[in-house]
Coordinates of C-alpha atoms and ligand atoms in Angstrom, one line a residue:
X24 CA 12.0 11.1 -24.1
X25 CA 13.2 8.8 -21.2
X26 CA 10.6 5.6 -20.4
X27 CA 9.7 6.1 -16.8
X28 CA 7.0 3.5 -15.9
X29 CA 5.1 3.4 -12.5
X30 CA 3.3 0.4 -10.8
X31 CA 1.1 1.8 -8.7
X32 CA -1.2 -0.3 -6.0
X33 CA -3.1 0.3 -3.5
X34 CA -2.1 -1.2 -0.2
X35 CA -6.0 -2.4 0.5
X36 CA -4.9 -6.0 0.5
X37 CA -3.0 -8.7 -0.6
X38 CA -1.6 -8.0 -4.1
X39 CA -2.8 -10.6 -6.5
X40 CA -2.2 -12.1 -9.6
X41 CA -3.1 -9.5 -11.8
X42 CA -1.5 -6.6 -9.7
X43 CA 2.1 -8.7 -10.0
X44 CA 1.7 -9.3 -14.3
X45 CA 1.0 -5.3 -14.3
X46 CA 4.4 -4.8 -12.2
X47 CA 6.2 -7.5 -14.4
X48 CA 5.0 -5.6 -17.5
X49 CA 6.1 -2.3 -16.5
X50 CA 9.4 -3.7 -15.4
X51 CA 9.9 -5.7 -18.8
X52 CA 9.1 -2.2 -20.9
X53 CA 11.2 -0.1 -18.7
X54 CA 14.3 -2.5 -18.6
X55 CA 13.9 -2.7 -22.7
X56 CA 13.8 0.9 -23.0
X57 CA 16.5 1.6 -20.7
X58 CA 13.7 3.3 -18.6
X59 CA 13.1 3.5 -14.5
X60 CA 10.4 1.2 -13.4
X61 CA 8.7 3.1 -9.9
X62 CA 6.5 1.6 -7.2
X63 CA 4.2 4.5 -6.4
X64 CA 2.2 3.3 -3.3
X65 CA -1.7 4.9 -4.0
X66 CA -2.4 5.2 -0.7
X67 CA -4.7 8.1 -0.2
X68 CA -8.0 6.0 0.6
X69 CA -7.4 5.8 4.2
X70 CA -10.7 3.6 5.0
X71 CA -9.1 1.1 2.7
X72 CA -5.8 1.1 4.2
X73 CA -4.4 -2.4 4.9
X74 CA -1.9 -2.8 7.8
X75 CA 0.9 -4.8 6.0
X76 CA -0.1 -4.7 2.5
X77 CA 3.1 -2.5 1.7
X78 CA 5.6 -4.8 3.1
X79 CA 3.4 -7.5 0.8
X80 CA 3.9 -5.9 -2.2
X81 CA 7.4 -5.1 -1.9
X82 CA 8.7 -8.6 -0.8
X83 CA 6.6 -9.9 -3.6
X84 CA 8.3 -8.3 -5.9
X85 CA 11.9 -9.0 -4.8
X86 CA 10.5 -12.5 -4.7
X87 CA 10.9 -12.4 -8.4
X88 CA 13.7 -9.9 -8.3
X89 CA 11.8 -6.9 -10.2
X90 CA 12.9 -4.5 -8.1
X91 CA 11.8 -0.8 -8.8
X92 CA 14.9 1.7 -9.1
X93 CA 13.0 4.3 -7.4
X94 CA 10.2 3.6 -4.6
X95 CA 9.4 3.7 -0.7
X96 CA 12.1 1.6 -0.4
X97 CA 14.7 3.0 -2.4
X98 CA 14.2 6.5 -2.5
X99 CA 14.7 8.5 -5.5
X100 CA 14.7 12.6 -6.6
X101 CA 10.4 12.3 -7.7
X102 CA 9.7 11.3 -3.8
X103 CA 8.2 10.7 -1.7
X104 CA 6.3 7.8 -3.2
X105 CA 3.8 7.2 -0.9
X106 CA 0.7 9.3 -1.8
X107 CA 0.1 9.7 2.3
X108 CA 3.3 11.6 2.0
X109 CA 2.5 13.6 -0.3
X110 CA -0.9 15.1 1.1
X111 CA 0.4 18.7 0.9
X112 CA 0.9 18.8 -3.0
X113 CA -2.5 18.0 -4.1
X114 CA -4.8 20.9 -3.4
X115 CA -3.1 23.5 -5.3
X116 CA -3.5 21.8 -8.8
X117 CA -7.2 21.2 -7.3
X118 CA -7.3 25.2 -7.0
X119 CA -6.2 25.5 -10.1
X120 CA -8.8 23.3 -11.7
X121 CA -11.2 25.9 -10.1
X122 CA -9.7 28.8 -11.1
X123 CA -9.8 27.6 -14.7
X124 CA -13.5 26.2 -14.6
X125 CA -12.8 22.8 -15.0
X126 CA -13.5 22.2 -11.3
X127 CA -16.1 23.5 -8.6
X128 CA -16.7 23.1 -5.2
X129 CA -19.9 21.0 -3.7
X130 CA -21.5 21.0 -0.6
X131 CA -24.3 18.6 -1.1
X132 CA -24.5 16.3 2.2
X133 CA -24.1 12.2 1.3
X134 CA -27.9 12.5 2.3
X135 CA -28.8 14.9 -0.7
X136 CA -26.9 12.8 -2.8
X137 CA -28.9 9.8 -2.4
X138 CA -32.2 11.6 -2.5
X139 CA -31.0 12.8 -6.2
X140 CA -30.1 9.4 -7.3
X141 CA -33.2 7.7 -5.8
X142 CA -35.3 10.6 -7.8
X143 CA -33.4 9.8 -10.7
X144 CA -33.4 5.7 -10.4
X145 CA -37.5 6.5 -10.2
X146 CA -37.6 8.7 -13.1
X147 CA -36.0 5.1 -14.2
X148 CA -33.0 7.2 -15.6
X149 CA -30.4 5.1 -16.1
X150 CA -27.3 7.2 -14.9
X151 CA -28.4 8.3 -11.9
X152 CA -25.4 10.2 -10.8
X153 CA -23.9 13.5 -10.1
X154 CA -23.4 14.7 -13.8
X155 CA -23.2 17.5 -16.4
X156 CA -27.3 17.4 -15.8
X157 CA -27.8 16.8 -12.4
X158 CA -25.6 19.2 -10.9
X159 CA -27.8 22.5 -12.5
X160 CA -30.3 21.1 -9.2
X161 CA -27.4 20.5 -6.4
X162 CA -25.9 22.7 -4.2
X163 CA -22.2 23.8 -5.4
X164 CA -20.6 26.7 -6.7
X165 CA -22.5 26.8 -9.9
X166 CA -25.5 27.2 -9.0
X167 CA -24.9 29.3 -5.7
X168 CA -23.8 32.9 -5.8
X169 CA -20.6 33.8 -5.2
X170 CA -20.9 35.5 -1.8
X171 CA -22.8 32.1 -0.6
X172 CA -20.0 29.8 -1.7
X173 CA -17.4 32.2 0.4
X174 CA -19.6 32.1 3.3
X175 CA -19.7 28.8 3.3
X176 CA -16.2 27.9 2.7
X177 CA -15.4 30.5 5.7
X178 CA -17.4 29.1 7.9
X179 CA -15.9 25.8 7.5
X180 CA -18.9 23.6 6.4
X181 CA -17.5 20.2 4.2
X182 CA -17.1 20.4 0.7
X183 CA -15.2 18.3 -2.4
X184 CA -14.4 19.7 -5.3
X185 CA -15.5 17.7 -8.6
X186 CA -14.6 17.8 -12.1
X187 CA -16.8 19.8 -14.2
X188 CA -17.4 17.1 -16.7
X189 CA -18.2 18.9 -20.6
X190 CA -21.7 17.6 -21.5
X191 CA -21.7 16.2 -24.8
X192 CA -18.2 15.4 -26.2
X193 CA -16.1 12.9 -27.6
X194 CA -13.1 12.2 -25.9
X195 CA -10.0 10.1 -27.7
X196 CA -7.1 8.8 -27.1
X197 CA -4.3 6.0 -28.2
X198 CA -4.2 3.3 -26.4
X199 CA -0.8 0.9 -27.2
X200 CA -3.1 -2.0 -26.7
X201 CA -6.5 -1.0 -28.2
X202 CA -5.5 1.4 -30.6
X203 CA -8.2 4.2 -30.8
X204 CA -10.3 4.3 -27.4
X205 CA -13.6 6.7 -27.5
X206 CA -16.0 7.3 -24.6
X207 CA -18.2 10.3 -25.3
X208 CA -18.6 12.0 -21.7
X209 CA -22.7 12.2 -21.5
X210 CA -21.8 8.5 -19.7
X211 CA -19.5 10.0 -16.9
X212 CA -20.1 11.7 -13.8
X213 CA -18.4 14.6 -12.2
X214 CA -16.1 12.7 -9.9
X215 CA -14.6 13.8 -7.2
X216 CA -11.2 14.9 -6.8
X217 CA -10.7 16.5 -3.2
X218 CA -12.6 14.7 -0.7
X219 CA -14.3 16.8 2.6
X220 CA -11.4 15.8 4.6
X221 CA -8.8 17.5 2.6
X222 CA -7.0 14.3 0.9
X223 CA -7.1 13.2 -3.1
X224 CA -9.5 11.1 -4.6
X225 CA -7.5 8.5 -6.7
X226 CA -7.7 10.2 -10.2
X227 CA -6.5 13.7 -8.6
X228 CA -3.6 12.1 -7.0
X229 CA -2.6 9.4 -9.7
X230 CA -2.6 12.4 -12.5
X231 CA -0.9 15.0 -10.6
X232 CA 2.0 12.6 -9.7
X233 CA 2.1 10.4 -13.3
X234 CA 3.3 14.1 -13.8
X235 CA 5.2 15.1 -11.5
X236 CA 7.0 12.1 -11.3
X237 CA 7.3 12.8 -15.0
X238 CA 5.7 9.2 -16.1
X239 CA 6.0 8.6 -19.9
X240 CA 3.6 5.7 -20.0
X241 CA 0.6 4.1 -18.3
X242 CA 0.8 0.6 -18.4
X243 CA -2.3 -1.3 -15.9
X244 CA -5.1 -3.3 -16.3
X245 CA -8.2 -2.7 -18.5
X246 CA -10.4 -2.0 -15.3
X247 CA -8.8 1.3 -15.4
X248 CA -10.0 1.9 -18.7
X249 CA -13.7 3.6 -17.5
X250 CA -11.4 6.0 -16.1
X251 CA -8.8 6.8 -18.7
X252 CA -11.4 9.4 -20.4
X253 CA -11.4 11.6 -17.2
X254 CA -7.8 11.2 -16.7
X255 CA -7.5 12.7 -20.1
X256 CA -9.5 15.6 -19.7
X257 CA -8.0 16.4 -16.2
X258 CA -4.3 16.4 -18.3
X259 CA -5.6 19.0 -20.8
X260 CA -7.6 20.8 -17.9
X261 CA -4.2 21.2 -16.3
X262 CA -2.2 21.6 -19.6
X263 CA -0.4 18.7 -18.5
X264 CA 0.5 16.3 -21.9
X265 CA -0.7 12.7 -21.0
X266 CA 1.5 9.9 -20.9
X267 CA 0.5 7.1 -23.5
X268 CA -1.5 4.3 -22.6
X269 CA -1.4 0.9 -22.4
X270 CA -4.5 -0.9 -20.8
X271 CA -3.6 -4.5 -19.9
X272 CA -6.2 -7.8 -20.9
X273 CA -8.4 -9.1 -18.0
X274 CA -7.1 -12.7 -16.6
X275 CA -10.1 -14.8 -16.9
X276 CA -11.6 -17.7 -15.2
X277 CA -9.9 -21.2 -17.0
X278 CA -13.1 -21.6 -19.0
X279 CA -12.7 -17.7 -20.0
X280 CA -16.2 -17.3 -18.4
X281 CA -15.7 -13.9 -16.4
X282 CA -12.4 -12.5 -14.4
X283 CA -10.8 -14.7 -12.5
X284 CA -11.6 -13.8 -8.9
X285 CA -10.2 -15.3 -5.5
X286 CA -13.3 -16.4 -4.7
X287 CA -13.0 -18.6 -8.0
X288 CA -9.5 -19.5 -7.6
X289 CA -10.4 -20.8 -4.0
X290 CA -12.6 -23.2 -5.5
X291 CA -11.0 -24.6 -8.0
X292 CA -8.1 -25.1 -5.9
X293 CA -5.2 -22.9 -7.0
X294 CA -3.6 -19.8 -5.7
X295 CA -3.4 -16.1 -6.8
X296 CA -1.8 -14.6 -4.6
X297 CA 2.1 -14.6 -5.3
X298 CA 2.8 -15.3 -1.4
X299 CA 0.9 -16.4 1.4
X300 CA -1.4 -13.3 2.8
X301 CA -3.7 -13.2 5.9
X302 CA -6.4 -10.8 5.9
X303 CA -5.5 -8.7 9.0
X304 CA -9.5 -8.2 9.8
X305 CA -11.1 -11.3 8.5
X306 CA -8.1 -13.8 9.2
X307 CA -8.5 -15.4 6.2
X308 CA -5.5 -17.1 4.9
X309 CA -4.3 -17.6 1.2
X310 CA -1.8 -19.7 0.0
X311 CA 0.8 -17.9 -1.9
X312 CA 2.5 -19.5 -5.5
X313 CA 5.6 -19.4 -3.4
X314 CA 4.4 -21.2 -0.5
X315 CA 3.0 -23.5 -3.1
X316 CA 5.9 -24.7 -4.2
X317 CA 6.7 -22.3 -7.3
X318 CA 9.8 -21.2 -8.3
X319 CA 10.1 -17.3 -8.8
X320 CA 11.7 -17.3 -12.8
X321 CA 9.0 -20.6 -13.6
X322 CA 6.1 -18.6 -12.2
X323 CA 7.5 -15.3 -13.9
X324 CA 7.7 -16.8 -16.9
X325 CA 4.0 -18.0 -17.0
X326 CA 2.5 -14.9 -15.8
X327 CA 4.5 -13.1 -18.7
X328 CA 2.6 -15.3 -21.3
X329 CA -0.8 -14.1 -19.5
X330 CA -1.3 -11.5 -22.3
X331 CA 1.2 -11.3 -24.1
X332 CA 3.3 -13.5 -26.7
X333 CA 6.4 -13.6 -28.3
X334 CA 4.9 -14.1 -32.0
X335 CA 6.7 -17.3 -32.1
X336 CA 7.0 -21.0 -30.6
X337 CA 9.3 -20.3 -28.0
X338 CA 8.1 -20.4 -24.5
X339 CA 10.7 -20.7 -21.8
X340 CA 12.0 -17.2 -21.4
X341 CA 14.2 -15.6 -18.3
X342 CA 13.9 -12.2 -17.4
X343 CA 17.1 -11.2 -19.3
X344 CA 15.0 -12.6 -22.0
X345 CA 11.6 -11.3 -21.9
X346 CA 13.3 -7.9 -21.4
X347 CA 14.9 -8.5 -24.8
X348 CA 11.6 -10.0 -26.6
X349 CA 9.1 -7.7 -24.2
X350 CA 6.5 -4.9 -26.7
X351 CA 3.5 -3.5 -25.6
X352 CA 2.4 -3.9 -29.4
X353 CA 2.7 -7.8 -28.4
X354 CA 0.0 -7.2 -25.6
X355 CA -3.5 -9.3 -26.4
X356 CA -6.5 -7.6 -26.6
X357 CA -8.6 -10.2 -25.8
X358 CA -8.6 -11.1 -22.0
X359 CA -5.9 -13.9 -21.0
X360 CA -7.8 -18.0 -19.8
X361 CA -5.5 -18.1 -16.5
X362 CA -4.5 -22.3 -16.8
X363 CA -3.2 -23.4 -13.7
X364 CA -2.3 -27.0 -15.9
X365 CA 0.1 -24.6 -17.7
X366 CA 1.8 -23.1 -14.6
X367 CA 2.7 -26.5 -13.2
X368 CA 4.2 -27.1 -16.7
X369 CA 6.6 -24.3 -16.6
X370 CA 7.5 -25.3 -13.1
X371 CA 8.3 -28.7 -14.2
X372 CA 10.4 -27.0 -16.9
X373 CA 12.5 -24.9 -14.5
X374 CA 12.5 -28.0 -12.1
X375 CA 14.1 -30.1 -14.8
X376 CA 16.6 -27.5 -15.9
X377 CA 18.1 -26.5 -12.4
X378 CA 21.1 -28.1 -11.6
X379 CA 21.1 -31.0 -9.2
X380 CA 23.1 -29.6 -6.7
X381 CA 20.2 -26.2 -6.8
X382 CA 17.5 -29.0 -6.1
X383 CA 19.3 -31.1 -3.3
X384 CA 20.0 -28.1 -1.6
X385 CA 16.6 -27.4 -1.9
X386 CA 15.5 -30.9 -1.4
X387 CA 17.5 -31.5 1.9
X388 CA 16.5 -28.1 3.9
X389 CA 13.8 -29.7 5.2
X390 CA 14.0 -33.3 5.1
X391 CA 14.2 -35.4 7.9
X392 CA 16.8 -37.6 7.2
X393 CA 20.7 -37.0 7.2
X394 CA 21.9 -37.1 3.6
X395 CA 25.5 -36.8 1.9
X396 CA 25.8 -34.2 -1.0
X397 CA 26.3 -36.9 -3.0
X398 CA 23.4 -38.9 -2.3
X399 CA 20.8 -36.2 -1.9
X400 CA 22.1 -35.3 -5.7
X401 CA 21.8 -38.6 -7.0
X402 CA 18.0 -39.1 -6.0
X403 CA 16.7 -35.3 -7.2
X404 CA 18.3 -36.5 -10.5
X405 CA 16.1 -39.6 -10.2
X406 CA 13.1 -37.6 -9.4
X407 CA 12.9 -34.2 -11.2
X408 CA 11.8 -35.5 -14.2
X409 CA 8.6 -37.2 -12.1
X410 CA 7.3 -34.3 -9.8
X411 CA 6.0 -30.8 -10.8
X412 CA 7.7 -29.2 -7.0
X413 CA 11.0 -29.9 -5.0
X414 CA 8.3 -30.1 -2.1
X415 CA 6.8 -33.6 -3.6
X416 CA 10.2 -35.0 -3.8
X417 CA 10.3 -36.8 -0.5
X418 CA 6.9 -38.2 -1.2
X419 CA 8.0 -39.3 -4.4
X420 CA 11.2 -40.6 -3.1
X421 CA 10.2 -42.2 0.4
X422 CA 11.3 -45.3 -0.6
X423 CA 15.0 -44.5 -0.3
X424 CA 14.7 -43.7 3.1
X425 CA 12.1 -46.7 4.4
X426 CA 11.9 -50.3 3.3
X427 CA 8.4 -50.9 1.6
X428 CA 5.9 -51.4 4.0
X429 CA 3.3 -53.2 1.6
X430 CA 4.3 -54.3 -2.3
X431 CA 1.8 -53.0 -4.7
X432 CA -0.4 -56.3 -4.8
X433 CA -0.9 -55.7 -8.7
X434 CA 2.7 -56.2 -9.8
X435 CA 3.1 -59.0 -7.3
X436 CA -0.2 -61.0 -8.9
X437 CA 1.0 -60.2 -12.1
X438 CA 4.7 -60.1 -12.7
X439 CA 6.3 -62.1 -9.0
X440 CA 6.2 -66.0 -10.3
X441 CA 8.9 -68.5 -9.1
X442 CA 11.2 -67.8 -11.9
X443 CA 11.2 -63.7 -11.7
X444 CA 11.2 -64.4 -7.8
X445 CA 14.6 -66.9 -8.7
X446 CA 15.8 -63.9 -11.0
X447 CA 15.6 -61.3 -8.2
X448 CA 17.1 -63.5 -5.3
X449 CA 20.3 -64.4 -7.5
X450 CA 20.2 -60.9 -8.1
X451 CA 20.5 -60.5 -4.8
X452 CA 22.9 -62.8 -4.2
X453 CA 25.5 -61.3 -6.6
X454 CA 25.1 -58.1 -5.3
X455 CA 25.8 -58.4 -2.0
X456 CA 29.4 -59.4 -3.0
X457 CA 30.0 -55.6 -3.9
X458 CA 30.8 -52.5 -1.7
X459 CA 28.9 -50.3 -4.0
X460 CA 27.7 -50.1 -8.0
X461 CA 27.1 -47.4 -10.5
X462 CA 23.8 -47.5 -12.3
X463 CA 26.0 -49.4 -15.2
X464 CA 27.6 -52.1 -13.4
X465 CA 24.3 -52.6 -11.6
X466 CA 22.4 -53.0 -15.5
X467 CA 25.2 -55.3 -16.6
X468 CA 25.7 -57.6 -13.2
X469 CA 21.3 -58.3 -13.4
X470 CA 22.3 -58.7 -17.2
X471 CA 24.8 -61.3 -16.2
X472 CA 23.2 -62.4 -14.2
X473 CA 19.4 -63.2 -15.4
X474 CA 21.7 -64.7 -18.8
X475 CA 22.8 -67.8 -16.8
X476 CA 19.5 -68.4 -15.9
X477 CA 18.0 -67.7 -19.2
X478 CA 15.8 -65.3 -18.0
X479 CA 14.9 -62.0 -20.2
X480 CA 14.9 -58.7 -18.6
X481 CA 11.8 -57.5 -19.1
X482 CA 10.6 -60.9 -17.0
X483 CA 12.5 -59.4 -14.2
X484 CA 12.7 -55.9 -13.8
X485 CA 9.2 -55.5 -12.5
X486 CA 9.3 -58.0 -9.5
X487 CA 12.9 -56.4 -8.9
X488 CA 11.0 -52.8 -8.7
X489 CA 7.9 -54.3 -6.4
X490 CA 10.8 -55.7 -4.1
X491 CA 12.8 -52.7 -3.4
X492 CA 10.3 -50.3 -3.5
X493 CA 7.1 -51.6 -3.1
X494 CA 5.7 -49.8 -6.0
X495 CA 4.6 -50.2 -9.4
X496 CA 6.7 -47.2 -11.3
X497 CA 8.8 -44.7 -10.5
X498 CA 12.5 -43.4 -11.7
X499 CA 15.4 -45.5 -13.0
X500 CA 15.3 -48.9 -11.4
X501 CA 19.1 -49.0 -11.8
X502 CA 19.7 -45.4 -10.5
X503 CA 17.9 -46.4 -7.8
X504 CA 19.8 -49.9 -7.3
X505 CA 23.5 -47.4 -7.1
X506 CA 21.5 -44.8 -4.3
X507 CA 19.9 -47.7 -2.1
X508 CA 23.5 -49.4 -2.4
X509 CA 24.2 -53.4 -2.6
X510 CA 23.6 -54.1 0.9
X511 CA 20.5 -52.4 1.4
X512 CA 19.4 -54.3 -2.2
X513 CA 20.5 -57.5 -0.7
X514 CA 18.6 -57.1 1.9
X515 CA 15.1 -55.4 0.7
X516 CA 15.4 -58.5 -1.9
X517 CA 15.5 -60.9 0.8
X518 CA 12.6 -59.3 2.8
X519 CA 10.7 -59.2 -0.1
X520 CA 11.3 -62.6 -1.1
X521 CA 10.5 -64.1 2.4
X522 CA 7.4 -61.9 2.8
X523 CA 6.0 -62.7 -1.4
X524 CA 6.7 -66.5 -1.4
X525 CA 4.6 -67.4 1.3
Ligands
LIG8 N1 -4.0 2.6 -7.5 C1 -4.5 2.0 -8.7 C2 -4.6 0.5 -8.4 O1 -4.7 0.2 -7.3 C3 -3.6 2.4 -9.8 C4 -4.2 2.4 -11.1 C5 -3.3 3.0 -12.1 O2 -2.3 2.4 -12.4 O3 -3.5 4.1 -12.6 O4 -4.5 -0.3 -9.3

């Protein structure tokens, strides 16, 4: 049997963090299994429908380069693969639910509804819903005659058509995750699965094209786990196999106290959407990981680790990799602690692994000052083992761009004394002789030079720090010494020692 996996959103917003691990999971099983990985866009809700959510969704996911092989976008022989588009296959597999008595029609105004429930909720029953009990009182075609449900139907009064949920039984199936899942169907409802104005209710339309589209596995999060039991029944209602299951672990809150919301994430400061989104009705605006700073393989790799492991110690994975590691049987049960602390490490890891001419390209697209290749390379390899973004390079760096405007008055009280202040001006001095220096020939000219003076290093190298760039810390003094170049040294040494020795 050929994998053929689906992601399958609905475009009622922006798509967040857990929506992209469910498309990076069912790209990493199909790509193992030489399978097709599909964006199906569930679309049928129309009160939900988000102007630009689509467009979202797909530009997220070329973001990380998981691209489906058959979608909106590309096309493909299952299509179309927008639900709205496919309006007109639906209702005949609803008729055939009828026909076989696993589906009737109802007529009960959203007014008779609630007066059942609020009976029920006084009766203090605990389901109140539209069940295997309930619907013996409402008005559909099982309790009306036959003549009375064609009248009606002709005369074109509104109706749905539920599922006829069996009363009392036990319904199983394997899930890749869980193992054995149970629900016993006295808890469900007869849901819906035709709505009054003629379109799909999500379980109609998400079976009848995971089979049509001829989907061999259901890979998506565990809030779609209430539902699996009903999906299963409507498969052997229809005579349809099911697909096999695969219900994905929650992402929790950092302290694993509840699901991580964007209301929570908002708080504590972190993103969760992959790219920035604006709520077209509220205006509400969310910063995206890319926007943030992220890069797509470092953020990739971090979401692949939330709920899932490789069994071993080995953490930094590219996609070519995680395709070859990648097993639902490897999927946590348990829901996933989303660390925020652990998605700036991977960045860091990615940052410190790209090449410096990646990050100076990357570092000089938007920087205000004019650069040579050669330069902008030298100070992102100065910096990329002190920042956790490209975007907190300049920041980090502004000292090879401006002279300090202050020296950090810690360093000065403690380490600037008339003989590190003579150790830095000779310094100075024999620098300015030269054209330019390597990192090297800078160490072994302040060498040199703090010898003839009998001065030790360590004695030295902080006021020679606090003088060129005002700080404290920060990368290699001497890899700085070769980017700022002798003159500029001489000079910021001279500044410093006229402003400090007053
Ligand atoms: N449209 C559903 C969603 O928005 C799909 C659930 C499923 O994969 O079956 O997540």
């Amino acid at each position: 049997m050929s994998v053929r996996v689906r992601f399958a959103p609905s475009p009622t917003g922006g798509l967040h963090i857990g929506g992209i691990r469910t498309a990076l999971y069912n790209y990493l099983f199909a790509k193992k299994n030489n399978g097709t990985f599909i964006l199906r866009i569930e679309d049928t809700d129309q009160n939900r429908f988000v102007e630009g959510a689509e467009e979202y969704i797909v530009e997220a996911l070329n973001w990380f380069g998981i691209t489906p092989d058959e979608g909106p976008v590309q096309g493909g022989e299952f299509g179309p693969y927008r639900q709205s588009e496919r309006k007109s296959v639906y209702a005949e597999y609803a008729e055939q639910l009828i026909e076989s008595g696993h589906a009737y029609y109802a007529f009960d105004t959203s007014e008779e509804i609630e007066a059942m429930k609020a009976r029920l909720s006084d009766a203090r029953v605990v389901n109140p819903n539209y069940n295997a009990i309930t619907r013996s009182q409402m008005k559909n075609s099982l309790t009306l005659s036959a003549e009375e449900v064609q009248e009606r139907l002709s005369s074109g009064e509104p109706y749905v058509i539920r599922f006829k949920m069996p009363k009392h039984e036990d319904v199983r199936f394997k899930d890749a995750v869980r193992d054995w899942v149970v629900f016993n169907t006295s808890t469900l409802d007869d849901k819906v699965l035709m709505k009054s104005d003629g379109m799909p209710t999500y379980h109609l339309a998400n079976i009848v094209d995971d089979h049509l589209m001829e989907i061999s596995h259901v890979i998506r999060g565990e809030e779609w786990l209430p539902s699996a039991p009903l999906h299963v029944l409507l498969y052997e209602s229809l005579g349809w196999d099911a697909p096999q299951f695969a219900h994905l672990p929650l992402i929790l809150k950092p302290d694993g106290n509840g699901k991580l919301s964007k209301r929570a994430a908002d708080k504590m400061g972190f993103p969760i959407f992959p790219l920035n989104w604006t709520d077209p009705k509220e205006g509400e605006q969310s910063v995206g990981f890319r926007e943030s700073g992220y890069f797509p393989d470092a953020f990739l790799n971090f979401l692949a680790f939330l709920g899932w492991n490789p069994g071993n110690e080995q953490e930094i994975f590219s996609l070519d990799e995680l395709v070859a590691e990648f097993s639902l049987e490897r999927i946590n049960k348990a829901g996933a602690k989303f660390d925020i602390e652990k998605a700036r490490w991977f960045n860091e890891q990615y940052l410190k692994a790209k090449s410096n001419e990646e990050l100076a390209a990357l570092f000089t697209a938007d920087l205000e000052h004019e650069l040579s290749s050669g330069k902008a390379e030298a100070i992102v390899n100065a910096l990329k083992e002190r920042v956790t973004f490209v975007s907190e390079m300049a920041e980090a760096g502004s000292f090879f761009f401006e002279r300090p405007g202050h020296y950090d008055e810690k360093t000065v009280r403690k380490k600037w004394n008339e003989q590190s202040a003579n150790g830095v001006a000779k310094f100075g001095e024999a620098i300015a002789a030269l054209d330019q220096v390597t990192p090297e020939e800078a160490k072994s000219l302040l060498v040199e030079t703090l010898e003839s003076l009998e001065l030790g290093l360590g004695r030295v190298m902080p006021a020679l720090r606090v003088s060129l760039t005002g700080q404290a810390g920060g990368p290699d003094l001497m890899e700085i010494i070769a980017i700022l170049g002798p003159a500029e040294v001489a000079e910021r040494i001279r500044i410093a020692v006229d402003t400090l020795d007053q």
